[in-house]
Coordinates of C-alpha atoms in Angstrom, one line a residue:
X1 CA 12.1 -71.8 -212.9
X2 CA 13.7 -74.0 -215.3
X3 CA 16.9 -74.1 -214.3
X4 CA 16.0 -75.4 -210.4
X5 CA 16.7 -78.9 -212.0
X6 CA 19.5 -77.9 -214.2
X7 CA 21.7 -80.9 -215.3
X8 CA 24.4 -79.2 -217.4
X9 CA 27.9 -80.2 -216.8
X10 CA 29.0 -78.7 -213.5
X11 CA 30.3 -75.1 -214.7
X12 CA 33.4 -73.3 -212.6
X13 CA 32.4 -72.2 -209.0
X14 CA 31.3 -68.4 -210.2
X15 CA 34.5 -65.9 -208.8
X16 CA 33.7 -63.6 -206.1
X17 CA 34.3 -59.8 -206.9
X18 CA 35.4 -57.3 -203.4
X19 CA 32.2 -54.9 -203.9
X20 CA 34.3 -52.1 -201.9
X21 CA 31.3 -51.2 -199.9
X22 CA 29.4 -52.6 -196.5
X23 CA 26.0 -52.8 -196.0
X24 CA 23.8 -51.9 -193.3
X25 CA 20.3 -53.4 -192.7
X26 CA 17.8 -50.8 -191.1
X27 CA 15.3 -51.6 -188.9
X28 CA 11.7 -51.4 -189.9
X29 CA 10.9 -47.7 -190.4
X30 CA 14.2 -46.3 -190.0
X31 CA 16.1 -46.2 -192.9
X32 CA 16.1 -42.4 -192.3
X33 CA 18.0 -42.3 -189.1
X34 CA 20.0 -44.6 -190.5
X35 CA 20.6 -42.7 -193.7
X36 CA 21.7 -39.7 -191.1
X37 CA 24.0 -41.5 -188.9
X38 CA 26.0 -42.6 -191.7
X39 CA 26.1 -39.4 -193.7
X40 CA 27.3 -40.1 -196.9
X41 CA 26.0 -43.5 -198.6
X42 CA 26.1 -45.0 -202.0
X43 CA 22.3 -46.7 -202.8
X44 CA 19.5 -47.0 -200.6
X45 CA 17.6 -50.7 -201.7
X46 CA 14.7 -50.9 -199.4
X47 CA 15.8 -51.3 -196.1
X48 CA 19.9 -51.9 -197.3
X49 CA 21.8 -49.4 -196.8
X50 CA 25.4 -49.0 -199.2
X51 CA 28.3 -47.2 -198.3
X52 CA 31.8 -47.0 -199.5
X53 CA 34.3 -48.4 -197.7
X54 CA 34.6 -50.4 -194.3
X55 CA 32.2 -50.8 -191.6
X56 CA 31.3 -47.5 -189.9
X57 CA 29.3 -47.1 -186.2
X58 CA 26.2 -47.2 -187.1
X59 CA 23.7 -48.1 -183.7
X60 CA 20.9 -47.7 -186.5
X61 CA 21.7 -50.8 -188.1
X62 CA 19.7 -54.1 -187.2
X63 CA 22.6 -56.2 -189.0
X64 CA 25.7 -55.5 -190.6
X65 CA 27.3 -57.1 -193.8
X66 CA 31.0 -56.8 -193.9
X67 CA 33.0 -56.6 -196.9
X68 CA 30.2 -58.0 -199.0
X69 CA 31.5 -59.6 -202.8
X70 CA 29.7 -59.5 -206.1
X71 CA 29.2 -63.5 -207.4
X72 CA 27.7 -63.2 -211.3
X73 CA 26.0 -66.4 -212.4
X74 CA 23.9 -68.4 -214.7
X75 CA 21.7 -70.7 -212.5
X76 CA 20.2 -71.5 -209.4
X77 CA 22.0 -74.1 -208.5
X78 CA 25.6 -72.4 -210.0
X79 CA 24.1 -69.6 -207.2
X80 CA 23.6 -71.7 -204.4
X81 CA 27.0 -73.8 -205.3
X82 CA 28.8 -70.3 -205.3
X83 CA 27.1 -69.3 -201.9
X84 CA 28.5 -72.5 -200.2
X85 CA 32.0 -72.6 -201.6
X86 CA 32.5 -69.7 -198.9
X87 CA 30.5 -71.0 -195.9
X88 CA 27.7 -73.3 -195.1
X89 CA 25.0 -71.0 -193.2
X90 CA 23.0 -68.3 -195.4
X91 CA 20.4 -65.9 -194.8
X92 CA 18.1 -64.2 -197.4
X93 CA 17.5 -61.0 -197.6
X94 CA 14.7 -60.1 -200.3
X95 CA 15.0 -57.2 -202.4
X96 CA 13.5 -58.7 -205.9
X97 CA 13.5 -61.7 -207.9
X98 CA 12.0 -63.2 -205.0
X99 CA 10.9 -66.5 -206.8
X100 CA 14.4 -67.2 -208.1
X101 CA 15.9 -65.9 -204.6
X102 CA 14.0 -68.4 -202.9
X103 CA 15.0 -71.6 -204.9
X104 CA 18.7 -70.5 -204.4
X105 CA 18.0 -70.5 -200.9
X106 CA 16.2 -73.8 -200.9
X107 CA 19.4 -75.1 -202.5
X108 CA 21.0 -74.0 -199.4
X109 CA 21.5 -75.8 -196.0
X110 CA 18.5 -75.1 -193.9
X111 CA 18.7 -72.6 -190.9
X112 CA 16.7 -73.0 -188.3
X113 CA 15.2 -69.5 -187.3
X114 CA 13.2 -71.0 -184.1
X115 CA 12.2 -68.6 -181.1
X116 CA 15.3 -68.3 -178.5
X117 CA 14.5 -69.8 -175.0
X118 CA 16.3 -67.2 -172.7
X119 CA 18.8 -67.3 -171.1
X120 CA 20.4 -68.9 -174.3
X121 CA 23.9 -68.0 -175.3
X122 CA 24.3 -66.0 -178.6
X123 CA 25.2 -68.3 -181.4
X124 CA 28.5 -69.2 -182.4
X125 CA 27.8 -70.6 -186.3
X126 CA 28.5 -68.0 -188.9
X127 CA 25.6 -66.6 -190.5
X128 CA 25.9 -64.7 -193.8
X129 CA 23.6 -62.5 -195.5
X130 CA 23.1 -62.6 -199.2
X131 CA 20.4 -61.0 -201.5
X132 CA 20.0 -61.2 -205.5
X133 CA 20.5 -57.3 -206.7
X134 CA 19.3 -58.9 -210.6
X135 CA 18.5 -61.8 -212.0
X136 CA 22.1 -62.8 -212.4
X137 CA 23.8 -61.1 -209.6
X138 CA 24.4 -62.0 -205.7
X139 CA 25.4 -59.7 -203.2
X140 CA 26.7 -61.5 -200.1
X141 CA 28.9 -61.1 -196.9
X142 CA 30.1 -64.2 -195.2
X143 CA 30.5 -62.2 -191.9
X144 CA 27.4 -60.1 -190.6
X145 CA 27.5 -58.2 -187.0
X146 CA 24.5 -60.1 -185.7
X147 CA 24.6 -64.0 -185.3
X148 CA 20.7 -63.8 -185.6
X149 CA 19.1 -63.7 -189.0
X150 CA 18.6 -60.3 -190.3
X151 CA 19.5 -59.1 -186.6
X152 CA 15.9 -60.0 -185.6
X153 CA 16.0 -61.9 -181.5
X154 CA 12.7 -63.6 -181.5
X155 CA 12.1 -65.2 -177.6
X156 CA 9.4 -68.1 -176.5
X157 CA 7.5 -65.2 -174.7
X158 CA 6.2 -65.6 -171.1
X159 CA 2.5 -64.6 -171.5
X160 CA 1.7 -65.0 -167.9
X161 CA 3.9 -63.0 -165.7
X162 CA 5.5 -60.1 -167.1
X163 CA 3.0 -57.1 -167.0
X164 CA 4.3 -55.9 -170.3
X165 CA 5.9 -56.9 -173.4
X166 CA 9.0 -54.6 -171.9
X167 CA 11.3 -57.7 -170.3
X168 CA 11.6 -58.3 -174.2
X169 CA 13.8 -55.6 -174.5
X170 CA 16.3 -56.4 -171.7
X171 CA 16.0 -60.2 -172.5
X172 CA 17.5 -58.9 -176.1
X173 CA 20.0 -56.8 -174.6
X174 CA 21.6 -59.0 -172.0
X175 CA 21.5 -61.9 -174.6
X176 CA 23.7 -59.2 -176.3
X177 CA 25.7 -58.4 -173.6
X178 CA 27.2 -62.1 -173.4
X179 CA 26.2 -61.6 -169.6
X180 CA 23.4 -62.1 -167.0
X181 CA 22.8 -60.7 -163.3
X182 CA 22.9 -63.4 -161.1
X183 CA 22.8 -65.0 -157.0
X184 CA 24.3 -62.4 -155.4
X185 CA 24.1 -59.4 -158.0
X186 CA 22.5 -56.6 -156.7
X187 CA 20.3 -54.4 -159.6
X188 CA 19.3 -51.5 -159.8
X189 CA 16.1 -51.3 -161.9
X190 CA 15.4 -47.0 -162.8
X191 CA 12.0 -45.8 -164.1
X192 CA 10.9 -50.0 -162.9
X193 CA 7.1 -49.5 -163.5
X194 CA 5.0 -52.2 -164.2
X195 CA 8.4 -53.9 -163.4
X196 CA 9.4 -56.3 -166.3
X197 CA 12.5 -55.4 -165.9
X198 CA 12.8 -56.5 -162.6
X199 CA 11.4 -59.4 -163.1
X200 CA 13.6 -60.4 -165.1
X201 CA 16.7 -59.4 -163.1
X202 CA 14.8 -61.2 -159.8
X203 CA 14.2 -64.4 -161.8
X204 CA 18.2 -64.6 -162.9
X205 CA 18.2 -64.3 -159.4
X206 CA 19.6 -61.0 -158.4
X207 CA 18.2 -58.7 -155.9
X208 CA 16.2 -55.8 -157.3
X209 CA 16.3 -51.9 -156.4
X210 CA 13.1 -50.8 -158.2
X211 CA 12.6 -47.1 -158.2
X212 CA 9.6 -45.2 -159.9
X213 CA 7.5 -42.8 -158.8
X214 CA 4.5 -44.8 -159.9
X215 CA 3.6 -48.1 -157.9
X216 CA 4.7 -51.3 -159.6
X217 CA 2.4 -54.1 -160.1
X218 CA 1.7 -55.9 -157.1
X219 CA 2.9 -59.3 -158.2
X220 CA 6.5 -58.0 -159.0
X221 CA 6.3 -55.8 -155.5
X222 CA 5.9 -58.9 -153.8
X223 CA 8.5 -60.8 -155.1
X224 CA 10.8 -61.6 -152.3
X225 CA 14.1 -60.2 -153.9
X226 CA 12.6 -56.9 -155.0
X227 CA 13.2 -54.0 -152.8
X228 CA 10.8 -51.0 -154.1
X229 CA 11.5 -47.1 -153.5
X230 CA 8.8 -45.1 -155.0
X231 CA 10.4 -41.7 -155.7
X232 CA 12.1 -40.4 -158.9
X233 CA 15.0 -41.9 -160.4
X234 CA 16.7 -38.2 -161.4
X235 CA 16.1 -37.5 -157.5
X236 CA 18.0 -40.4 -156.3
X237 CA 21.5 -40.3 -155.6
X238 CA 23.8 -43.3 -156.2
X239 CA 25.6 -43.1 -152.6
X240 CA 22.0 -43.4 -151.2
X241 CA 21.8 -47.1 -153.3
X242 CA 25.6 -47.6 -152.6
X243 CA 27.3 -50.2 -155.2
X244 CA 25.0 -51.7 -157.8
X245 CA 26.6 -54.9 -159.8
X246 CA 23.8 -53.6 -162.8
X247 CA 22.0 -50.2 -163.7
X248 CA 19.0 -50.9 -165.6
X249 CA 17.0 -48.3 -166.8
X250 CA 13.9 -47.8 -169.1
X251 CA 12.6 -44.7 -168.1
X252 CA 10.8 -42.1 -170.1
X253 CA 12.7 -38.9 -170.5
X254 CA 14.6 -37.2 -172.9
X255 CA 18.2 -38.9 -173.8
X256 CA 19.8 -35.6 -172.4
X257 CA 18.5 -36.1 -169.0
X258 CA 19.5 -40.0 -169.0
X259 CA 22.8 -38.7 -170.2
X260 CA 23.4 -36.5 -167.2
X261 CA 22.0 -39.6 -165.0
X262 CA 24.5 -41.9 -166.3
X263 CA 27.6 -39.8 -165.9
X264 CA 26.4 -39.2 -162.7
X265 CA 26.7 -43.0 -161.8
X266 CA 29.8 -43.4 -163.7
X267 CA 31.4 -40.5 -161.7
X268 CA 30.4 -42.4 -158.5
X269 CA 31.9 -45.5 -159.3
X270 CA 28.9 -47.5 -158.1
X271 CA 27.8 -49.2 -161.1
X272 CA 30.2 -51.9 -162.7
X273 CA 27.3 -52.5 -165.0
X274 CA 24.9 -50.1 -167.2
X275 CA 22.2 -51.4 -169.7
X276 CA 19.7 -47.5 -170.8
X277 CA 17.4 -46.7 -173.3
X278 CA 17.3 -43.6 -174.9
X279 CA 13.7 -43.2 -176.1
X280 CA 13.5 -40.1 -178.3
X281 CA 10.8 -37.9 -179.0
X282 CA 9.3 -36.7 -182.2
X283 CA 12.7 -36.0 -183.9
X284 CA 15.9 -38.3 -183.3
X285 CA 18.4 -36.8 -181.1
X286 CA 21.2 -38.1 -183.0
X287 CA 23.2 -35.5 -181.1
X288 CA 22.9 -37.6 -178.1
X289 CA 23.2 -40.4 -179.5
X290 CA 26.3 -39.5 -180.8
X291 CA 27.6 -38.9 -177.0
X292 CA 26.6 -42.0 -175.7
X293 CA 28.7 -43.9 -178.3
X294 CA 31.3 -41.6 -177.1
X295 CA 31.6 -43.0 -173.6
X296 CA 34.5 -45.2 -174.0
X297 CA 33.7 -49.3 -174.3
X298 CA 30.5 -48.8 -174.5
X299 CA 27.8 -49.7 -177.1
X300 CA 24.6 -48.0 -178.5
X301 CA 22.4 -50.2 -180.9
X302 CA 19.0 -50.5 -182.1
X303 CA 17.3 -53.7 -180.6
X304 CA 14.8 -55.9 -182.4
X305 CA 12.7 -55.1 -179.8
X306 CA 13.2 -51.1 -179.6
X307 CA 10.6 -49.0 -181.2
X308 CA 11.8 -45.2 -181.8
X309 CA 14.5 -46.1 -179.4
X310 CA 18.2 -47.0 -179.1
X311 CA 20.3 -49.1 -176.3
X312 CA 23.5 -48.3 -174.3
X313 CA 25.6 -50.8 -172.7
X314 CA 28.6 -50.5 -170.6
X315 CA 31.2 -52.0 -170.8
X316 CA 30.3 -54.0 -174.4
X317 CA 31.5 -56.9 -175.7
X318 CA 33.6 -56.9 -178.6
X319 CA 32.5 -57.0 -182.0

């Protein structure tokens, strides 16, 4: 484009207009659910979501923009000057123009997007998101409710160990969680099988209560923190575990049966820690969704790594 290299006299810094809405980024073949949990909405633009006024709950979301402005401009470089009179780190979000979008955001400081090395701690830079909605018009929120671009946790992967790609998952969510299981912790690991899970929480170096009805694999049964019950998690009581310092569970079953399991555990007392998946069916049970967000301090979200899934945590970190 020709105005990349654009040496007109330096033109005002382009004002920045409240767009009155927020904007929600949907994971990858959700918009739908999304769409549902908000209710009402404004514009759908691919996988952005628009909705009048301030920032609702919304566990669909992968990222967040808060109060997002309107910048109008002429140039690239006007664009990019525009984007960095509010703050220094930008990510892109491509809904057209994708040429022009792309030379803005080369005329931005660079952002390093390199796989996370867990345990890391979350980032504490700001990272906006911005997209071009024309030719001539930016959309962009300085402050986003993921400090990962576009929401997406990428790890360096151990390829070796784990018997599935699950530990992803609780990698993501205790990354999340500003908090890890460590010496001393004692885990509870429900619906453990092949037992990624509790491998993770035995390499942070907690000790592991794995309980499955199917075996786990016989690397992680041999591990010298993991103590294995083979039986089903809906079957086991929490005074026959006794205090747990995490309850980690990624077991297959309707969201209305893990509800029922978690109250349970909370009624006891026992857990001080819970990190669940819901893993839904067919059809999205926003219904139970809807309840775990109820349970006070907690936190339901979709996870990079979730498929047709959402997390709970309890308690959550502030947002």
């Amino acid at each position: 484009m020709s105005d990349s290299s654009d040496t007109s006299p330096a033109r005002p810094t382009p004002a920045q207009t409240p767009l009155g809405q927020t904007i929600y980024l949907a994971p990858e073949g959700f918009v739908q659910d999304l769409v549902a949990e908000l209710g009402d909405v404004a514009a759908v633009e691919d996988r952005l979501v628009f909705a009048d006024g301030p920032a609702r709950p919304a566990a669909w979301a992968q990222n967040i923009w808060y109060d997002p402005v309107r910048i109008e401009f002429a140039s690239i470089k006007e664009g990019a000057r525009a984007l960095r009179s509010i703050q220094r780190n930008w990510a892109l979000w491509t809904l057209r123009h994708h040429r022009r979008a792309s030379l803005i955001q080369e005329n931005l400081p660079h952002v390093s997007a390199k796989p996370v090395v867990f345990p890391s701690p979350l980032p504490t830079a700001p990272l906006g998101s911005w997209t071009l909605l024309d030719e001539n018009t930016i959309v962009a929120a300085a402050r986003c409710s993921s400090p990962y671009r576009h929401g997406e946790v990428t790890f360096i992967e151990n390829r070796t160990v784990p018997p599935n790609r699950a530990y992803l998952k609780l990698w993501e969510a205790l990354t999340l969680f500003g908090e890890q299981p460590g010496p001393g912790d004692r885990c509870i690991d429900l619906g453990a099988c092949p037992g990624g899970w509790s491998w993770v929480l035995h390499e942070l170096g907690a000790s592991v209560v794995s309980v499955d009805k199917a075996p786990l694999d016989p690397a992680i049964a041999a591990l010298p923190r993991i103590e294995f019950r083979q039986e089903s998690a809906f079957g086991l009581k929490p005074q026959d575990v006794g205090p747990v310092d995490w309850l980690c569970c990624d077991v297959i079953c309707y969201p209305t049966r893990l509800l029922r399991l978690v109250n349970q555990w909370m009624e006891s007392g026992l857990a001080k820690r819970f990190i669940c998946t819901l893993k839904f069916q067919a059809e999205t049970d926003h219904e139970t969704a809807r309840a775990f967000a109820a349970i006070p301090g907690g936190r339901v979200l979709h996870l990079n790594h979730n498929k047709h899934e959402l997390t709970w945590m309890w308690p959550a970190a502030p947002v």
